[in-house]
Amino acid sequence: MVKAYAPASIGNIGVGFDVMGLAIDQPGDDVIVRKSDNKGIRITLMTGDEGKLPYETEKNTAGMAVLRLVEHLDLQGIGLDIEVHKHLPLGSGMGSSAASAVAAVVAVNELLGAGLSKHELLPFACAGEAVASGSVHADNVAPSLLGGITLIRDNYTYDIHNLNIPAGLYVLIVHPAIKILTSEARAILKEHVPIKQFIQQTANAASFVLGLQKNDFALIGRALRDVVIEPQRAQLIPGFYEVQAVAMAAGALGCSISGAGPAIFALFEGNSSVQEVGTAMQKVFAAHNISSNIYVSPVNEKGAVLC
Ligand code: HSE
């Protein structure tokens, strides 16, 4: 038996739609795998999913990721039983589907002694995540697997790089109790970006990366402004701009939608007031009759781990 843990992640980090992501320490998903004498890949148990996730291997993000890995290893005759223990809320924008796929491939890689590196496991975890999101984008899978802040130069060749993590960078996530399907949040996006927004977003994304590399919090703060995706998706989250305003007034470097939402993330230099800012943001949601949870974390540097 092998157990692996994969952490939550913030896709996009505002300015890097589909091409940037970062991992936080908690929450995350656990996957346990065992060899079986019965041929085939099976999901035998899921907890924490409120009975909502499919047990069919091909429709389950962990199941599909393992299927693709086993095919790659040419071990189709093998029998594997998979347990998925979800601690990440579904449809939250916190990389729930990615975390299950990531933990599954890490556990199976160990169980079978396949010896693949984390980078080599990326395509299989992405194939699993694609079952839920409807497209291949590694901005949740890469940070959950590799840890840190990841930049995806290309989603198809897995040209993926870890960026510098400035000391003292803290992450706040406020997760309101509403669900948004990634596929729907993608479907509302316009096909075309006006050139003015394209210029600003390119400058912001590049400057955000530079700010990280130089440990320049002021530059990170100026750069963390999503002028393309956030204006289109904000309507999906009641009170989004009010919640964002609370974070910014309290000194957040930036605040935007985590992945496809509805979770909202904010980055901070230092963690002295982060918890209080989160509580203030929760009050805004409460005024909209929406309950919420908050998570405070440094950037997770390890990514997925064996337990
Ligand atoms: N980059 C993705 C999106 C993350 O925003 O649609 C969610 O899977």
Coordinates of C-alpha atoms and ligand atoms in Angstrom, one line a residue:
M1 CA 0.0 0.0 0.0
V2 CA 1.2 3.5 -0.8
K3 CA -0.3 6.8 0.2
A4 CA 0.4 10.2 -1.3
Y5 CA -0.7 13.7 -0.5
A6 CA -1.1 16.6 -3.0
P7 CA -1.9 20.1 -2.0
A8 CA -4.3 22.8 -3.1
S9 CA -3.2 25.3 -5.7
I10 CA -4.1 28.7 -7.1
G11 CA -4.4 28.5 -10.8
N12 CA -3.7 31.6 -13.0
I13 CA -2.4 33.7 -10.0
G14 CA -4.5 36.5 -11.6
V15 CA -2.1 37.6 -14.4
G16 CA -1.1 34.2 -15.8
F17 CA -4.3 32.6 -17.2
D18 CA -3.5 28.9 -17.7
V19 CA 0.2 29.5 -17.4
M20 CA 1.0 30.3 -13.7
G21 CA 0.0 28.6 -10.5
L22 CA 1.2 28.2 -6.9
A23 CA 0.7 25.6 -4.2
I24 CA -0.3 26.1 -0.6
D25 CA 0.3 23.8 2.3
Q26 CA -3.3 22.8 3.3
P27 CA -5.8 21.5 2.4
G28 CA -5.0 18.8 0.0
D29 CA -6.1 15.3 -1.1
D30 CA -4.9 11.9 -0.1
V31 CA -4.8 8.9 -2.4
I32 CA -4.0 5.4 -1.3
V33 CA -3.2 2.7 -3.9
R34 CA -2.9 -1.1 -3.5
K35 CA -2.0 -3.9 -5.9
S36 CA -4.8 -6.3 -6.6
D37 CA -5.0 -9.8 -8.1
N38 CA -8.0 -8.6 -10.1
K39 CA -6.9 -7.1 -13.4
G40 CA -7.9 -3.4 -14.0
I41 CA -7.8 0.0 -12.4
R42 CA -10.6 0.6 -9.9
I43 CA -11.7 3.4 -7.7
T44 CA -12.7 1.4 -4.6
L45 CA -13.5 4.2 -2.1
M46 CA -14.0 8.0 -2.1
T47 CA -14.5 10.2 0.9
G48 CA -15.1 13.9 1.2
D49 CA -16.8 14.2 -2.1
E50 CA -20.4 14.3 -0.8
G51 CA -21.1 11.4 -3.1
K52 CA -20.7 13.7 -6.2
L53 CA -17.6 12.2 -8.0
P54 CA -17.9 9.4 -10.4
Y55 CA -16.4 5.9 -9.6
E56 CA -16.0 5.0 -13.3
T57 CA -12.2 5.0 -13.8
E58 CA -12.3 7.0 -17.1
K59 CA -14.5 9.7 -15.6
N60 CA -12.5 10.1 -12.4
T61 CA -9.5 12.4 -12.4
A62 CA -7.4 10.1 -10.3
G63 CA -8.6 7.0 -12.3
M64 CA -7.8 8.6 -15.7
A65 CA -4.4 9.8 -14.5
V66 CA -3.5 6.3 -13.4
L67 CA -4.9 4.7 -16.5
R68 CA -2.7 6.9 -18.7
L69 CA 0.4 6.2 -16.5
V70 CA -0.2 2.4 -16.6
E71 CA -0.6 2.6 -20.4
H72 CA 2.7 4.5 -20.6
L73 CA 4.4 1.9 -18.5
D74 CA 2.9 -0.9 -20.7
L75 CA 1.4 -2.6 -17.6
Q76 CA -2.2 -2.8 -18.8
G77 CA -2.6 -6.3 -17.3
I78 CA -2.0 -5.0 -13.7
G79 CA -4.7 -4.7 -11.0
L80 CA -4.8 -1.6 -8.9
D81 CA -7.3 -0.4 -6.3
I82 CA -7.4 3.3 -5.6
E83 CA -8.9 5.2 -2.6
V84 CA -9.4 9.0 -3.0
H85 CA -9.8 11.0 0.2
K86 CA -10.8 14.5 -0.6
H87 CA -10.2 17.3 1.8
L88 CA -10.4 19.9 -1.0
P89 CA -13.8 21.4 -1.8
L90 CA -15.1 20.5 -5.2
G91 CA -15.7 23.2 -7.8
S92 CA -13.8 25.7 -5.5
G93 CA -11.1 27.0 -7.8
M94 CA -8.5 25.5 -5.4
G95 CA -7.3 22.8 -7.7
S96 CA -9.4 20.0 -6.3
S97 CA -9.5 17.8 -9.4
A98 CA -5.8 18.3 -10.0
A99 CA -4.8 17.4 -6.5
S100 CA -6.5 14.0 -6.7
A101 CA -4.9 13.2 -10.1
V102 CA -1.5 14.3 -8.8
A103 CA -1.6 12.3 -5.6
A104 CA -2.7 9.2 -7.6
V105 CA 0.2 9.3 -10.1
V106 CA 2.7 9.9 -7.3
A107 CA 1.4 7.0 -5.3
V108 CA 1.3 4.6 -8.3
N109 CA 4.7 5.6 -9.4
E110 CA 6.0 4.6 -6.0
L111 CA 3.9 1.4 -5.7
L112 CA 5.1 0.1 -9.1
G113 CA 8.7 1.2 -8.6
A114 CA 8.4 3.0 -11.9
G115 CA 11.0 5.6 -10.9
L116 CA 9.6 8.5 -13.0
S117 CA 10.5 12.0 -11.9
K118 CA 7.9 14.5 -11.0
H119 CA 8.3 16.3 -14.3
E120 CA 7.8 13.0 -16.1
L121 CA 4.5 12.4 -14.2
L122 CA 3.1 15.8 -15.4
P123 CA 1.4 14.5 -18.6
F124 CA -0.5 11.7 -16.7
A125 CA -1.7 14.0 -14.0
C126 CA -2.8 16.6 -16.6
A127 CA -4.7 13.9 -18.5
G128 CA -6.6 13.1 -15.3
E129 CA -7.3 16.7 -14.6
A130 CA -8.6 17.3 -18.1
V131 CA -11.4 14.8 -17.4
A132 CA -12.9 17.4 -15.0
S133 CA -12.0 20.7 -16.6
G134 CA -12.5 19.7 -20.3
S135 CA -9.1 21.0 -21.4
V136 CA -5.4 20.4 -20.7
H137 CA -3.8 23.2 -18.6
A138 CA -1.2 22.5 -16.0
D139 CA -1.6 25.6 -13.9
N140 CA -3.0 23.6 -11.0
V141 CA -1.3 20.2 -11.7
A142 CA 2.2 21.6 -11.9
P143 CA 2.2 23.5 -8.6
S144 CA 0.4 20.7 -6.8
L145 CA 2.9 18.1 -8.1
L146 CA 6.1 20.1 -8.1
G147 CA 5.4 22.6 -5.3
G148 CA 6.2 26.3 -5.4
I149 CA 5.2 28.9 -8.0
T150 CA 5.2 27.5 -11.4
L151 CA 5.3 29.1 -14.9
I152 CA 4.1 27.1 -17.8
R153 CA 5.8 28.2 -21.0
D154 CA 3.9 25.7 -22.9
N155 CA 1.0 23.5 -21.8
Y156 CA 1.5 20.8 -24.5
T157 CA 5.3 20.1 -24.2
Y158 CA 5.2 20.6 -20.4
D159 CA 7.9 23.3 -20.6
I160 CA 7.4 24.2 -17.0
H161 CA 9.6 26.1 -14.6
N162 CA 9.7 26.9 -10.9
L163 CA 9.9 30.6 -10.0
N164 CA 11.6 32.2 -7.0
I165 CA 9.5 32.4 -3.8
P166 CA 10.2 35.7 -2.0
A167 CA 10.8 35.1 1.7
G168 CA 7.8 36.4 3.7
L169 CA 5.2 35.9 0.9
Y170 CA 1.9 34.7 2.3
V171 CA -1.2 33.5 0.7
L172 CA -4.8 34.0 1.8
I173 CA -7.7 32.1 0.2
V174 CA -11.3 32.9 1.0
H175 CA -13.6 30.2 -0.3
P176 CA -17.3 31.1 -0.5
A177 CA -19.8 28.3 -0.3
I178 CA -20.9 28.4 -3.9
K179 CA -19.8 26.1 -6.8
I180 CA -18.5 27.1 -10.2
L181 CA -17.7 24.5 -12.8
T182 CA -14.4 25.2 -14.5
S183 CA -15.9 24.2 -17.8
E184 CA -18.6 26.9 -17.4
A185 CA -16.2 29.5 -16.2
R186 CA -14.2 28.9 -19.4
A187 CA -17.2 28.9 -21.6
I188 CA -18.1 32.5 -20.7
L189 CA -14.7 33.8 -21.8
K190 CA -14.5 35.9 -24.9
E191 CA -12.4 34.5 -27.8
H192 CA -10.7 37.7 -28.4
V193 CA -8.7 40.1 -26.2
P194 CA -8.5 43.8 -27.1
I195 CA -5.0 44.9 -27.9
K196 CA -4.9 47.4 -25.1
Q197 CA -5.7 44.7 -22.5
F198 CA -3.3 42.3 -24.1
I199 CA -0.5 44.9 -23.7
Q200 CA -1.3 45.5 -20.1
Q201 CA -1.7 41.9 -19.2
T202 CA 1.6 40.9 -20.9
A203 CA 3.4 43.7 -19.0
N204 CA 1.7 42.7 -15.7
A205 CA 2.5 39.0 -16.1
A206 CA 6.2 39.7 -17.0
S207 CA 6.5 42.2 -14.2
F208 CA 5.0 39.8 -11.7
V209 CA 7.6 37.2 -12.6
L210 CA 10.4 39.8 -12.4
G211 CA 9.1 40.9 -9.0
L212 CA 9.2 37.3 -7.7
Q213 CA 12.7 36.8 -9.1
K214 CA 14.0 40.1 -7.5
N215 CA 12.1 39.7 -4.2
D216 CA 10.5 43.0 -5.1
F217 CA 7.2 43.1 -3.2
A218 CA 6.3 46.6 -4.5
L219 CA 6.7 45.4 -8.1
I220 CA 4.7 42.3 -7.4
G221 CA 2.0 44.5 -6.0
R222 CA 1.9 46.8 -9.0
A223 CA 1.9 43.8 -11.4
L224 CA -0.8 41.7 -9.8
R225 CA -3.7 43.1 -11.7
D226 CA -5.7 40.9 -14.1
V227 CA -7.3 43.1 -16.7
V228 CA -8.5 40.3 -19.0
I229 CA -10.1 37.3 -17.1
E230 CA -11.2 38.8 -13.8
P231 CA -13.5 41.4 -15.4
Q232 CA -15.3 38.6 -17.3
R233 CA -15.6 36.1 -14.4
A234 CA -16.3 38.5 -11.5
Q235 CA -20.0 38.3 -12.2
L236 CA -20.0 34.6 -11.2
I237 CA -19.0 35.5 -7.6
P238 CA -21.6 37.7 -5.7
G239 CA -19.8 40.5 -3.9
F240 CA -16.4 39.9 -5.6
Y241 CA -15.4 43.5 -6.0
E242 CA -16.4 44.4 -2.4
V243 CA -14.4 41.4 -1.1
Q244 CA -11.4 42.4 -3.3
A245 CA -11.6 46.0 -2.0
V246 CA -11.4 44.9 1.6
A247 CA -8.2 42.9 0.8
M248 CA -6.6 45.8 -1.1
A249 CA -7.5 48.4 1.5
A250 CA -5.9 46.1 4.1
G251 CA -2.6 46.0 2.3
A252 CA -2.8 43.0 0.1
L253 CA -0.2 43.0 -2.8
G254 CA -3.0 41.8 -5.1
C255 CA -6.3 40.0 -4.9
S256 CA -8.1 38.1 -7.6
I257 CA -10.0 34.9 -8.5
S258 CA -8.3 31.7 -7.6
G259 CA -8.4 29.5 -10.8
A260 CA -11.9 29.5 -12.2
G261 CA -13.3 30.5 -8.8
P262 CA -15.3 31.0 -6.7
A263 CA -12.3 31.1 -4.2
I264 CA -10.6 34.4 -4.0
F265 CA -6.9 34.7 -3.2
A266 CA -4.8 37.5 -1.9
L267 CA -1.0 37.7 -1.6
F268 CA 0.7 39.5 1.3
E269 CA 4.2 40.5 2.4
G270 CA 4.4 39.0 5.9
N271 CA 1.6 37.3 7.8
S272 CA 0.9 39.6 10.7
S273 CA -2.6 40.7 9.6
V274 CA -3.6 38.0 7.1
Q275 CA -6.0 36.1 9.3
E276 CA -7.8 39.3 10.2
V277 CA -8.1 40.4 6.6
G278 CA -9.6 37.0 5.8
T279 CA -12.2 37.5 8.5
A280 CA -13.1 40.9 7.1
M281 CA -13.4 39.4 3.6
Q282 CA -15.7 36.7 5.1
K283 CA -17.9 39.4 6.6
V284 CA -18.6 40.8 3.1
F285 CA -19.7 37.4 1.9
A286 CA -21.8 36.9 5.0
A287 CA -23.6 40.2 4.1
H288 CA -24.5 38.5 0.8
N289 CA -25.7 35.5 2.8
I290 CA -22.8 33.3 1.7
S291 CA -20.8 31.4 4.3
S292 CA -17.1 30.9 3.6
N293 CA -13.8 29.3 4.8
I294 CA -10.4 30.9 4.9
Y295 CA -7.0 29.3 4.4
V296 CA -3.7 31.1 5.2
S297 CA -0.4 29.5 4.1
P298 CA 3.1 30.3 2.9
V299 CA 3.8 29.0 -0.6
N300 CA 4.2 25.2 -0.4
E301 CA 7.6 24.3 -1.7
K302 CA 7.4 20.5 -1.7
G303 CA 4.3 19.8 -3.7
A304 CA 3.0 16.2 -3.6
V305 CA 4.6 13.9 -1.1
L306 CA 4.4 10.2 -0.1
C307 CA 2.9 9.8 3.4
Ligands
HSE1 N1 -6.6 28.1 -15.6 C1 -7.9 27.5 -15.3 C2 -9.0 28.4 -15.5 C3 -7.8 27.0 -13.9 O1 -8.9 29.5 -15.0 O2 -10.0 28.1 -16.2 C4 -9.0 26.2 -13.5 O3 -8.9 24.9 -13.8

